[in-house]
mmCIF file of C-alpha atoms and ligand atoms in Angstrom:
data_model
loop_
_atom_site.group_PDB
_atom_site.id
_atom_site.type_symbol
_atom_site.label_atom_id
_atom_site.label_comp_id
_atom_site.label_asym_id
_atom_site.label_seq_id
_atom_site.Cartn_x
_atom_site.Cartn_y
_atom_site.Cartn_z
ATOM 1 C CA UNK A 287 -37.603 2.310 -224.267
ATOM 2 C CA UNK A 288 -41.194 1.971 -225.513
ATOM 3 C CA UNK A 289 -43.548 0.856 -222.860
ATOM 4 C CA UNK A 290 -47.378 -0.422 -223.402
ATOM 5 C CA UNK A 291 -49.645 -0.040 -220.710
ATOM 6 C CA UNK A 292 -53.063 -2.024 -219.826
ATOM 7 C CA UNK A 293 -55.850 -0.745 -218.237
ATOM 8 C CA UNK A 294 -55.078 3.133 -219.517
ATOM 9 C CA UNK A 295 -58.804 4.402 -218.941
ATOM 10 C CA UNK A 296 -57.754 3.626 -215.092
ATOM 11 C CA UNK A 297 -56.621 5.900 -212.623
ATOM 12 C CA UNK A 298 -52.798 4.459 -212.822
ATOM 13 C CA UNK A 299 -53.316 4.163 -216.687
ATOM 14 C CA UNK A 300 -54.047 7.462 -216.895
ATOM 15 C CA UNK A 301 -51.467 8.617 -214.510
ATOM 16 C CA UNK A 302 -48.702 6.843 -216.354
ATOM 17 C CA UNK A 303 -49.945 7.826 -219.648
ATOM 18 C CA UNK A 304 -49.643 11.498 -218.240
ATOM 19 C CA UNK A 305 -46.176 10.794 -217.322
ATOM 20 C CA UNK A 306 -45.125 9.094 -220.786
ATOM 21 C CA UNK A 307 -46.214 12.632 -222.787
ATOM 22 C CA UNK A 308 -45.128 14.299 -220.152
ATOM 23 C CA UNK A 309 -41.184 12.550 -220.398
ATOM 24 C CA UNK A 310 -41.261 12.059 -223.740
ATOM 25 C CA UNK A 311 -41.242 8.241 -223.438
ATOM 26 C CA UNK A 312 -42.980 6.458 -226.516
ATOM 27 C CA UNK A 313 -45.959 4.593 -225.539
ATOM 28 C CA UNK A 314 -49.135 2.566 -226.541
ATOM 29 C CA UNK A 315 -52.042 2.597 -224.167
ATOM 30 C CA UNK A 316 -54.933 0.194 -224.253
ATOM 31 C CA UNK A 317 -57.704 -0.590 -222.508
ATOM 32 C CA UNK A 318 -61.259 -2.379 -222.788
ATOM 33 C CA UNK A 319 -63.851 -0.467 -225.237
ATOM 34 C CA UNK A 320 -63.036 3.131 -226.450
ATOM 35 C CA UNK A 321 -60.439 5.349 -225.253
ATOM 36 C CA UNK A 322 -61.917 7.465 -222.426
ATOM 37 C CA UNK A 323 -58.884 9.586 -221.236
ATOM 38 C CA UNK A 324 -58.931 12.866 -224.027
ATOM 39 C CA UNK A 325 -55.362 13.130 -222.732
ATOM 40 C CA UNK A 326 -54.030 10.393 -224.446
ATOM 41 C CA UNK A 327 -53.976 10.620 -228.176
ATOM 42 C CA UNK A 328 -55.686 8.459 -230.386
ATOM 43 C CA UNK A 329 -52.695 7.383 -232.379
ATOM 44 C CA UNK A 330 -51.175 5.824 -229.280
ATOM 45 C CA UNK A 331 -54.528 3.829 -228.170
ATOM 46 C CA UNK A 332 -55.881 0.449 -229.319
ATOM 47 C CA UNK A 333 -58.892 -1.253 -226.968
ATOM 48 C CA UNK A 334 -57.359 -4.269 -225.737
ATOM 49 C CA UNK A 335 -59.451 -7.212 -223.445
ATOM 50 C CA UNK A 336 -56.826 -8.609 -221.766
ATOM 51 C CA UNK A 337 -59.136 -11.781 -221.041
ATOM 52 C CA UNK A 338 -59.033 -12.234 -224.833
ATOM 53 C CA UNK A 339 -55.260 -14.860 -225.675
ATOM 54 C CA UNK A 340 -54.764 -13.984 -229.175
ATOM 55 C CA UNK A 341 -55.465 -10.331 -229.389
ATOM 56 C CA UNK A 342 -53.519 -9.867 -226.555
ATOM 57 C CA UNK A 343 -50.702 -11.481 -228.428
ATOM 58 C CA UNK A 344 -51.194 -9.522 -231.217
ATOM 59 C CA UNK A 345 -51.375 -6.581 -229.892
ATOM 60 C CA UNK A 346 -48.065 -7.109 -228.399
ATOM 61 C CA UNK A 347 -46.147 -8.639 -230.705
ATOM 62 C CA UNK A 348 -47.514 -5.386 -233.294
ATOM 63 C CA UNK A 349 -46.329 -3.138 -230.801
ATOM 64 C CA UNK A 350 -43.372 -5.216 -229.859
ATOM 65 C CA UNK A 351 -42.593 -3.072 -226.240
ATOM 66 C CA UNK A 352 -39.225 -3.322 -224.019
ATOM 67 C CA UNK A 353 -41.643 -2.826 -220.960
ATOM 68 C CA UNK A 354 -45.061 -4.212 -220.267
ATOM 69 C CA UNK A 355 -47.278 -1.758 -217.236
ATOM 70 C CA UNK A 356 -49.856 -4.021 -216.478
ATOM 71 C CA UNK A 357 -52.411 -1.827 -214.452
ATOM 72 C CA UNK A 358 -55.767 -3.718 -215.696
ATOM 73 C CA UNK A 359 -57.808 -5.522 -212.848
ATOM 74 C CA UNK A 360 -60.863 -6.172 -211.744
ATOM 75 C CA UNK A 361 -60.262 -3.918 -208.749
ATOM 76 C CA UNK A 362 -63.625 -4.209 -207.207
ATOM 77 C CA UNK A 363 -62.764 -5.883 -204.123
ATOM 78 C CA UNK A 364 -66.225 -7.195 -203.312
ATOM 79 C CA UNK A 365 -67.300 -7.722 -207.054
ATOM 80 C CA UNK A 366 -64.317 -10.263 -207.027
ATOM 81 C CA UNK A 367 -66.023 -11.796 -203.926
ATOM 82 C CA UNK A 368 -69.442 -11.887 -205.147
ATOM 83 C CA UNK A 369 -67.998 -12.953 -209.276
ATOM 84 C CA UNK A 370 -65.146 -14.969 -208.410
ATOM 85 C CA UNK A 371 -64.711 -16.841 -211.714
ATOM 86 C CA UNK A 372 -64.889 -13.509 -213.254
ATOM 87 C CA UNK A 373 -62.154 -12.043 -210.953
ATOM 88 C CA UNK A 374 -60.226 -14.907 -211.871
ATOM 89 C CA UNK A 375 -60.144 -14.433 -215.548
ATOM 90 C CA UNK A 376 -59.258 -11.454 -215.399
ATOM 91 C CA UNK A 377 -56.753 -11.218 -212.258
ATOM 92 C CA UNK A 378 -54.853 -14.502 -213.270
ATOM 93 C CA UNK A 379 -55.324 -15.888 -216.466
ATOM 94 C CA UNK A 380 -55.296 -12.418 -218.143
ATOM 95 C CA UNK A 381 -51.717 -12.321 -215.946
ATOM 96 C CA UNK A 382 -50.646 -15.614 -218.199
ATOM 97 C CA UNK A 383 -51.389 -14.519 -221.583
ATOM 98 C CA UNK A 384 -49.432 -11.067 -220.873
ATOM 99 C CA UNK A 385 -46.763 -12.965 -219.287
ATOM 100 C CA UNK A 386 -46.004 -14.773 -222.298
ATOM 101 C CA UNK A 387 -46.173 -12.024 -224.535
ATOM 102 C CA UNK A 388 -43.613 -10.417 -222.649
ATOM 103 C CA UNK A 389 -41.797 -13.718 -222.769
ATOM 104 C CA UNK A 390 -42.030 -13.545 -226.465
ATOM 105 C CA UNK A 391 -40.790 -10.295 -227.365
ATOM 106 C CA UNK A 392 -38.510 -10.252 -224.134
ATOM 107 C CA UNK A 393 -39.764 -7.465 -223.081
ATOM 108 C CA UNK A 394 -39.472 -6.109 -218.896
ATOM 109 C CA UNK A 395 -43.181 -7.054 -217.566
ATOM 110 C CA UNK A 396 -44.736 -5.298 -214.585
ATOM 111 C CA UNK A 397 -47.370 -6.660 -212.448
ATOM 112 C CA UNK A 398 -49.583 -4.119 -210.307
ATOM 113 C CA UNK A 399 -50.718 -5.727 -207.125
ATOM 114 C CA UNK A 400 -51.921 -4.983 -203.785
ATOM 115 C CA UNK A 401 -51.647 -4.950 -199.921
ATOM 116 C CA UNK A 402 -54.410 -7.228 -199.580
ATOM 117 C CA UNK A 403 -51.822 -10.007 -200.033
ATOM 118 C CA UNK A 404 -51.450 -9.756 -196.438
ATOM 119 C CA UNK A 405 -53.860 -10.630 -193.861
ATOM 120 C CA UNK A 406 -53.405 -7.582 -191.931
ATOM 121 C CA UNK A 407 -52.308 -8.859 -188.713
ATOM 122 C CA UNK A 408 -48.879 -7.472 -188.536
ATOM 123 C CA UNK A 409 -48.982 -4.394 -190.504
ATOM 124 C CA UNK A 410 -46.010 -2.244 -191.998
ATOM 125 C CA UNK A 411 -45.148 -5.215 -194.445
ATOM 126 C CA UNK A 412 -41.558 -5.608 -195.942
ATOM 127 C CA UNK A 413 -41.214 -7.359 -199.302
ATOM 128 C CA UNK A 414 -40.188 -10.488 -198.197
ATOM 129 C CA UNK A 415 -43.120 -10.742 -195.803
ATOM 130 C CA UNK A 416 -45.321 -13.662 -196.224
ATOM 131 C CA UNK A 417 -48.800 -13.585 -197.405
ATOM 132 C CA UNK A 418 -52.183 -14.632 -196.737
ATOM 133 C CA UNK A 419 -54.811 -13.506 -198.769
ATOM 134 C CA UNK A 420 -58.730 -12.755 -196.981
ATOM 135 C CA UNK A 421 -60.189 -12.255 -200.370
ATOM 136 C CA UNK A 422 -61.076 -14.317 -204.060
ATOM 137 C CA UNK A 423 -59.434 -10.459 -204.803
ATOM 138 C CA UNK A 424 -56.538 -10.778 -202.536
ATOM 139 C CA UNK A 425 -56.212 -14.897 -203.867
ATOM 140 C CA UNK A 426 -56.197 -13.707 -207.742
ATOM 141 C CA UNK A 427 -53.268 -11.036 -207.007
ATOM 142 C CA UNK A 428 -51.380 -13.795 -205.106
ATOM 143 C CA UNK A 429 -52.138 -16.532 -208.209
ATOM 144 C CA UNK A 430 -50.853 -13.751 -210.485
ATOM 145 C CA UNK A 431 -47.784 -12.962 -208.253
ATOM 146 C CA UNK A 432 -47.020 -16.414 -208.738
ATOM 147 C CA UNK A 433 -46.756 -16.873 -211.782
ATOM 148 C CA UNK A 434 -43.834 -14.534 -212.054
ATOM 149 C CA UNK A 435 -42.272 -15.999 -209.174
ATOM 150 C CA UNK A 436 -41.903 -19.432 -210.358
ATOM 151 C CA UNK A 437 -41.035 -18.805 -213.995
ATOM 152 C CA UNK A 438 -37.366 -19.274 -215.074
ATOM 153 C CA UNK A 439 -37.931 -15.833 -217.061
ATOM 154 C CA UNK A 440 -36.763 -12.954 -214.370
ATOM 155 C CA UNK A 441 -37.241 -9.756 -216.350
ATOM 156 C CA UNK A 442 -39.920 -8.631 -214.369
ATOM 157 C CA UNK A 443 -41.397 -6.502 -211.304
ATOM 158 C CA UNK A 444 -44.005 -6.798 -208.956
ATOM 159 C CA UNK A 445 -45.394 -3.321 -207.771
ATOM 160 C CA UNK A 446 -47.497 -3.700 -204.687
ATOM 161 C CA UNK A 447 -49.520 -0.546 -203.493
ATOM 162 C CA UNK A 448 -52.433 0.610 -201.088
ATOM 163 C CA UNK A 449 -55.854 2.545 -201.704
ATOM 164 C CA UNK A 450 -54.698 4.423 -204.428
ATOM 165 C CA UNK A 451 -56.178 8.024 -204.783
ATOM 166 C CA UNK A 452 -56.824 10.783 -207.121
ATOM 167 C CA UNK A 453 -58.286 12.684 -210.416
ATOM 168 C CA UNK A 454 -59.135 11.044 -213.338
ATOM 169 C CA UNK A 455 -60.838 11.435 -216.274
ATOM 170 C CA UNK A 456 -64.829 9.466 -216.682
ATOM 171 C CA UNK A 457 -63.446 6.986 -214.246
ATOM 172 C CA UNK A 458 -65.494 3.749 -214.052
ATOM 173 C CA UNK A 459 -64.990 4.096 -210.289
ATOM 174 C CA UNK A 460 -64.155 6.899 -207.374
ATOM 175 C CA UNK A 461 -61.887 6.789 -204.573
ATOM 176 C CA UNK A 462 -61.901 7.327 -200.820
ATOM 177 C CA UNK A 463 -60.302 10.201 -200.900
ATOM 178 C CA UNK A 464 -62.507 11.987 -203.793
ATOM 179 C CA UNK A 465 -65.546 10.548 -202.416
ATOM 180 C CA UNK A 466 -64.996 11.409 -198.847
ATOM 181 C CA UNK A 467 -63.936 15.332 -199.734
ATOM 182 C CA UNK A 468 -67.422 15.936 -202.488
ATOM 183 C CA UNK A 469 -69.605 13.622 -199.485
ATOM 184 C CA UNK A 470 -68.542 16.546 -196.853
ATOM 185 C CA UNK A 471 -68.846 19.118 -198.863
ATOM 186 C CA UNK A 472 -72.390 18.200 -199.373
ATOM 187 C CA UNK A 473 -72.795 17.226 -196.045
ATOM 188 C CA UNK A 474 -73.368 13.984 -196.068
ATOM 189 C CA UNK A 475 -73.610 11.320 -192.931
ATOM 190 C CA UNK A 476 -70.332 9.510 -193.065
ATOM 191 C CA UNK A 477 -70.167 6.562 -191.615
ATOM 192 C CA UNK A 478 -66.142 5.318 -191.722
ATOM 193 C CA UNK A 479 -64.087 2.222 -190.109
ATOM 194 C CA UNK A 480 -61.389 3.030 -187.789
ATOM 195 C CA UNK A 481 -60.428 -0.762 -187.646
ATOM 196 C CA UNK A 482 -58.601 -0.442 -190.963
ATOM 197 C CA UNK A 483 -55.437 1.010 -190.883
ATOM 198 C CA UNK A 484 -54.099 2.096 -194.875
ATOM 199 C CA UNK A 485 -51.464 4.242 -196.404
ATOM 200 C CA UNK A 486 -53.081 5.888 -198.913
ATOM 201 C CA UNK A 487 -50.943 6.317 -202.272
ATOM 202 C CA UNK A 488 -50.924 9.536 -204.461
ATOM 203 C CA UNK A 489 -51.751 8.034 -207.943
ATOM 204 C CA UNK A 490 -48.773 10.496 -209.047
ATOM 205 C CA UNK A 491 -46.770 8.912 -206.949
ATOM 206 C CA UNK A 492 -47.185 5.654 -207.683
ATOM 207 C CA UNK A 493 -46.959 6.332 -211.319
ATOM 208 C CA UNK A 494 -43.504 7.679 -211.170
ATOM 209 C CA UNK A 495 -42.508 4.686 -208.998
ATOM 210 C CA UNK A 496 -43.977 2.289 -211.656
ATOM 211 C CA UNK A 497 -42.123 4.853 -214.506
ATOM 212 C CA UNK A 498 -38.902 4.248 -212.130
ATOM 213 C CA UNK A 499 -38.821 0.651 -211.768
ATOM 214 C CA UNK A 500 -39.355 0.082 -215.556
ATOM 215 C CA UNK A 501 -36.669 2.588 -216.684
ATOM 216 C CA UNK A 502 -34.215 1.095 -213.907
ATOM 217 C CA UNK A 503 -34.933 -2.210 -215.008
ATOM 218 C CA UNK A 504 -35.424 -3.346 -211.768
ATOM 219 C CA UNK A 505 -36.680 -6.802 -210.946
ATOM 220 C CA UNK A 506 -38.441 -8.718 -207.899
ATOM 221 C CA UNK A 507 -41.204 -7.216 -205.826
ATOM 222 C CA UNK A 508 -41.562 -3.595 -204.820
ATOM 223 C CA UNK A 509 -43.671 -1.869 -201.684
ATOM 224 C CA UNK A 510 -45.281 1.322 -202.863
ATOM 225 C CA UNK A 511 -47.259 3.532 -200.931
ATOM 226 C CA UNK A 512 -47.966 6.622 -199.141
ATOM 227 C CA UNK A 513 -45.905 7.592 -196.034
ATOM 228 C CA UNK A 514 -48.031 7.644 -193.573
ATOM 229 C CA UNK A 515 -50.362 4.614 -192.083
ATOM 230 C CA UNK A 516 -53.763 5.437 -190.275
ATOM 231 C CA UNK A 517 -57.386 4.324 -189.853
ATOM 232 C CA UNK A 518 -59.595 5.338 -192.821
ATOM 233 C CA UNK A 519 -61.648 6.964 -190.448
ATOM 234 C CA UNK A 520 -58.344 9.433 -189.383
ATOM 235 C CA UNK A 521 -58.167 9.352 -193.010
ATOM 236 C CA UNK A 522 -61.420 11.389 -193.841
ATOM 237 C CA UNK A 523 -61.080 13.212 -190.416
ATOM 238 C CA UNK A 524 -57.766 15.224 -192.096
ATOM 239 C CA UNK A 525 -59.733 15.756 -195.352
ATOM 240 C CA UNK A 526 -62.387 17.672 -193.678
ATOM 241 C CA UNK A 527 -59.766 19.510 -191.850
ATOM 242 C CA UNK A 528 -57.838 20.469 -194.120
ATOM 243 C CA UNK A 529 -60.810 21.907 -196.677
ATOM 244 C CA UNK A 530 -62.682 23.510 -192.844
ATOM 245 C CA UNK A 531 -65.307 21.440 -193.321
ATOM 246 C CA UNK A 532 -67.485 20.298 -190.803
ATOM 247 C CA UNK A 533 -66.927 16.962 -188.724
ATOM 248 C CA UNK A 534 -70.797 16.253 -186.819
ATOM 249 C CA UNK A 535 -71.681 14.155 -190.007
ATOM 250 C CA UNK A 536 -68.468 11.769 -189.284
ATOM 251 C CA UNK A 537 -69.397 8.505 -188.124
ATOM 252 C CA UNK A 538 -67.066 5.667 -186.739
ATOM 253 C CA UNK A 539 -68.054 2.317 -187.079
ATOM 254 C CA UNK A 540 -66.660 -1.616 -187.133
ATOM 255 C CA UNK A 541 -65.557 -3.519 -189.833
ATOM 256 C CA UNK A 542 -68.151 -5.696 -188.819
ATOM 257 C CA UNK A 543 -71.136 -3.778 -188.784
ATOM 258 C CA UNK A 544 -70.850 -3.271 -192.777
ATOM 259 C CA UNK A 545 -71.409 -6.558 -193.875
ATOM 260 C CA UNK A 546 -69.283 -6.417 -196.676
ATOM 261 C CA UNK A 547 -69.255 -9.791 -198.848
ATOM 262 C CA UNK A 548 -65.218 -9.716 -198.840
ATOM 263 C CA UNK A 549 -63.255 -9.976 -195.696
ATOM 264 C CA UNK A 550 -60.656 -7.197 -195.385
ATOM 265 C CA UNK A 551 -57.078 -7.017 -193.538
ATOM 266 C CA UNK A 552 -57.320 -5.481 -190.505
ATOM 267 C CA UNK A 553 -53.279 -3.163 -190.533
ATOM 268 C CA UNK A 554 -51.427 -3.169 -193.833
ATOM 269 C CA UNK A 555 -48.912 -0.357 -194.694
ATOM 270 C CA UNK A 556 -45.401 -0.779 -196.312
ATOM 271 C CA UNK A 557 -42.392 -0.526 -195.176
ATOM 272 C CA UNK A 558 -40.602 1.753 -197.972
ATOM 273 C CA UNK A 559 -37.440 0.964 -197.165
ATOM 274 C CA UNK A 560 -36.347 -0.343 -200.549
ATOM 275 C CA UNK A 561 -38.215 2.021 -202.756
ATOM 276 C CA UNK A 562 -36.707 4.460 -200.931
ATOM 277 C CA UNK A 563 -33.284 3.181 -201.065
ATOM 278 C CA UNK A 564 -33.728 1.883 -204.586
ATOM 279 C CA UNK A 565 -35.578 4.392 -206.654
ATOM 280 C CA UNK A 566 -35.494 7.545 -204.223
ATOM 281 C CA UNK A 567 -39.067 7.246 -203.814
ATOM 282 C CA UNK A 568 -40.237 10.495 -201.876
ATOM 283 C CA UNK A 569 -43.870 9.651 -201.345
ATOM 284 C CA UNK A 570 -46.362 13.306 -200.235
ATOM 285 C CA UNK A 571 -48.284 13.030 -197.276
ATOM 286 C CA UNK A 572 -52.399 13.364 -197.868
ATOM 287 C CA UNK A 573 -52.005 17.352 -197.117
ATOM 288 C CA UNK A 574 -49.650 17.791 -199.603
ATOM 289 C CA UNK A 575 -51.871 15.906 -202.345
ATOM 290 C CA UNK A 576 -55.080 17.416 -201.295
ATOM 291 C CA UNK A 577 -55.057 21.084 -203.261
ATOM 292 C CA UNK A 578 -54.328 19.282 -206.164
ATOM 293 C CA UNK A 579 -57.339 17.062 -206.049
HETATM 294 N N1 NAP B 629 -57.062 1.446 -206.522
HETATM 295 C C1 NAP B 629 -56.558 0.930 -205.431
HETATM 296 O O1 NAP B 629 -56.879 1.359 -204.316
HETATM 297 C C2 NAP B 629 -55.571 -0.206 -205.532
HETATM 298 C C3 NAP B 629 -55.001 -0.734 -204.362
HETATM 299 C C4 NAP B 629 -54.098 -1.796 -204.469
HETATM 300 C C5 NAP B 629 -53.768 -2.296 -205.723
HETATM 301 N N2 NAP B 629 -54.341 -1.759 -206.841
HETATM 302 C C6 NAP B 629 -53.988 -2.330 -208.154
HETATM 303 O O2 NAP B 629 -53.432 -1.297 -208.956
HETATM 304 C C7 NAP B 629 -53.829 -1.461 -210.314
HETATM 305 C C8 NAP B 629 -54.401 -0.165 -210.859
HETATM 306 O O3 NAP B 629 -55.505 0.225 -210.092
HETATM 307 P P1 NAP B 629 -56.435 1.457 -210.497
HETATM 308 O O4 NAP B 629 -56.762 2.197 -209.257
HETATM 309 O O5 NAP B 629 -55.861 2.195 -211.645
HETATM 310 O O6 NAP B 629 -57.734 0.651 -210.960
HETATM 311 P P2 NAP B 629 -58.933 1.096 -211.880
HETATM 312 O O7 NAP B 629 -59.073 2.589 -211.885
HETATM 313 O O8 NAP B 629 -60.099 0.254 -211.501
HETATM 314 O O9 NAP B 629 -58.407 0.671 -213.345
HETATM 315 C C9 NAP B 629 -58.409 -0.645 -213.799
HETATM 316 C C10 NAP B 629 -58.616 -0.591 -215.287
HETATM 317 O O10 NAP B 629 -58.631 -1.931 -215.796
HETATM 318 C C11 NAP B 629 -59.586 -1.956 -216.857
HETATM 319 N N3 NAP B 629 -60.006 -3.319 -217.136
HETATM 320 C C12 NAP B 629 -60.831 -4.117 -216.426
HETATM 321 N N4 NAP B 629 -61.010 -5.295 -217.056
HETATM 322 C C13 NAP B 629 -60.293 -5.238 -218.202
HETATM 323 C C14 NAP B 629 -60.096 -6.128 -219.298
HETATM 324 N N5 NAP B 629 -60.678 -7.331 -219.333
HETATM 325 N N6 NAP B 629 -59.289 -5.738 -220.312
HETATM 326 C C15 NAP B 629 -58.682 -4.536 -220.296
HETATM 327 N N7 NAP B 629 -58.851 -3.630 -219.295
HETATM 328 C C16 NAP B 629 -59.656 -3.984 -218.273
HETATM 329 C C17 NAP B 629 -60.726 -1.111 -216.326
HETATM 330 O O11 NAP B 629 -61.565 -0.728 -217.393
HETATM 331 P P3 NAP B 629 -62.858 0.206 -217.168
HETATM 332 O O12 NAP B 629 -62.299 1.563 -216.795
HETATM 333 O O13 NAP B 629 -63.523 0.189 -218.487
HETATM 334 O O14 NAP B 629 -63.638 -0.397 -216.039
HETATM 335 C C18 NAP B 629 -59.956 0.053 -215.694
HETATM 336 O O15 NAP B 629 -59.745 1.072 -216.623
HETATM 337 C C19 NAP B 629 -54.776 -2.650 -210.340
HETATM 338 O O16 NAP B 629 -54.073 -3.793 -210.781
HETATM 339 C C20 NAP B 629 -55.213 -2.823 -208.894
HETATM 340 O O17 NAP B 629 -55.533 -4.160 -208.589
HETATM 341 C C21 NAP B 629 -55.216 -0.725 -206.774
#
């Protein structure tokens, strides 16, 4: 097995990178620009613009990997919304040029992608649920989905997953869960939905899941998330608790009252039921994530 992974400077690169050292599974990490993430040598780094056909076909036909871990995205939801031609090159026709790489060297190709596929009405979404994306973000992961779907080439996996959390190294952006614990610890006014309903995934977690599905060799699409689903405002309410912090500076508010330029699904979560059955995915709940943040 020797896997090559976009997007490496990420929060899931770097998580997966981690793992790869950690197992002793030979890798190659790239990324746009330099290599930010001291934890992953040198030697196993090359920057990488995925929006760029030939060097991405170069860089993979050099490498020539069995498995493809395509983290990379423009993963600002409302970026997307506000740059959609942007989001596009890089969320779908970045998704074609790796996708024929892979095709080329035949190697296994894994797509990350996202619970905004769904439009939130139903929550606790099976695989084989049908989507309906809100978004030009939600839209460019469904495009990309695609494109694996209706290709005659099967050797691939679709890994969908929800608000992921966790530490990184000079991150180009934060996460709920990060942001929420340093805000009230400072003491910030909070002001938090509790008309979205998320299962927030351990990075970890979903690293070893991605790790799992590549070294299985598993193909089709795959729910991965945390275990539990609740409002983002219960979400920052259990931080605070668990740290003792104080909860005056919580506010709830509505969806609506943010005015965010990208509309949002009301109730995802997964139903794990295959990644559980399939992988013996063991997701941890927030409290047993949060000492090690
Ligand atoms: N984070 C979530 O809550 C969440 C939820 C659902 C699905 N997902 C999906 O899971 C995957 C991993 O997410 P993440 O949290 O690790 O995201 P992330 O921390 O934003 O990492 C994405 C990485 O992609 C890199 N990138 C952007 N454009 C690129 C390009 N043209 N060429 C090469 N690299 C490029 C970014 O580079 P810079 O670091 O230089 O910006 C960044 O390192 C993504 O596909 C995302 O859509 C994430």
């Amino acid at each position: 097995m020797k896997i090559l992974v976009t997007g490496s400077n990420g929060l899931l690169g770097q998580k997966i990178v981690a793992q790869a050292i950690k197992h002793a599974i030979p890798f190659f990490a790239t990324s746009i620009g330099e290599n930010r993430n001291s934890n992953c040598p040198e030697q196993n780094y090359c920057a990488l613009d995925i929006t760029n056909r030939s060097e991405v076909m170069e860089c993979i036909k050099r490498y020539n990997p069995t498995h493809i871990l395509h983290t990379a995205a423009m993963t600002n939801v409302d970026q997307c919304e506000l740059n959609p031609e942007a989001c596009r090159t890089v969320n779908i026709l970045a998704v074609e040029y790796l996708f024929s790489a892979a095709k080329e060297v035949n190697a296994h190709f894994q797509l990350l992608s996202t619970d905004f596929v769904f439009d939130g009405e139903k929550g606790n979404y099976s695989e084989e649920d049908n989507v309906n994306p809100l978004s030009v973000y939600a839209d460019s992961k469904v495009q990309a989905e695609k494109l694996l779907l209706m290709d005659n080439y099967t050797n691939w996996s679709i890994v969908r997953t929800i608000i992921v959390y966790g530490v990184g190294e000079n991150l180009s952006r934060t996460n709920i869960v990060c942001w929420a614990k340093s805000a009230l610890q400072k003491g910030e006014t909070l002001t938090i939905v509790d008309d979205q309903f998320r299962s927030p995934t351990w990075a970890d977690d979903l690293a070893w899941a991605c790790l799992e599905i590549a070294q299985r060799e598993e193909r089709g699409i795959f729910h991965i998330s945390g275990p539990e689903t609740m409002s983002i405002y219960a979400l920052v309410r259990r931080i605070a608790e668990y740290y003792n912090l104080p909860t005056d500076s919580l506010k709830k508010s509505k969806s609506s009252e943010l005015n965010h330029p990208a509309n949002r699904p009301p109730k995802t979560g997964f139903d794990l039921t295959k990644a559980k059955n399939r992988l013996g995915y063991a997701p941890k709940t927030i409290e047993e994530t949060l000492d090690l943040i």
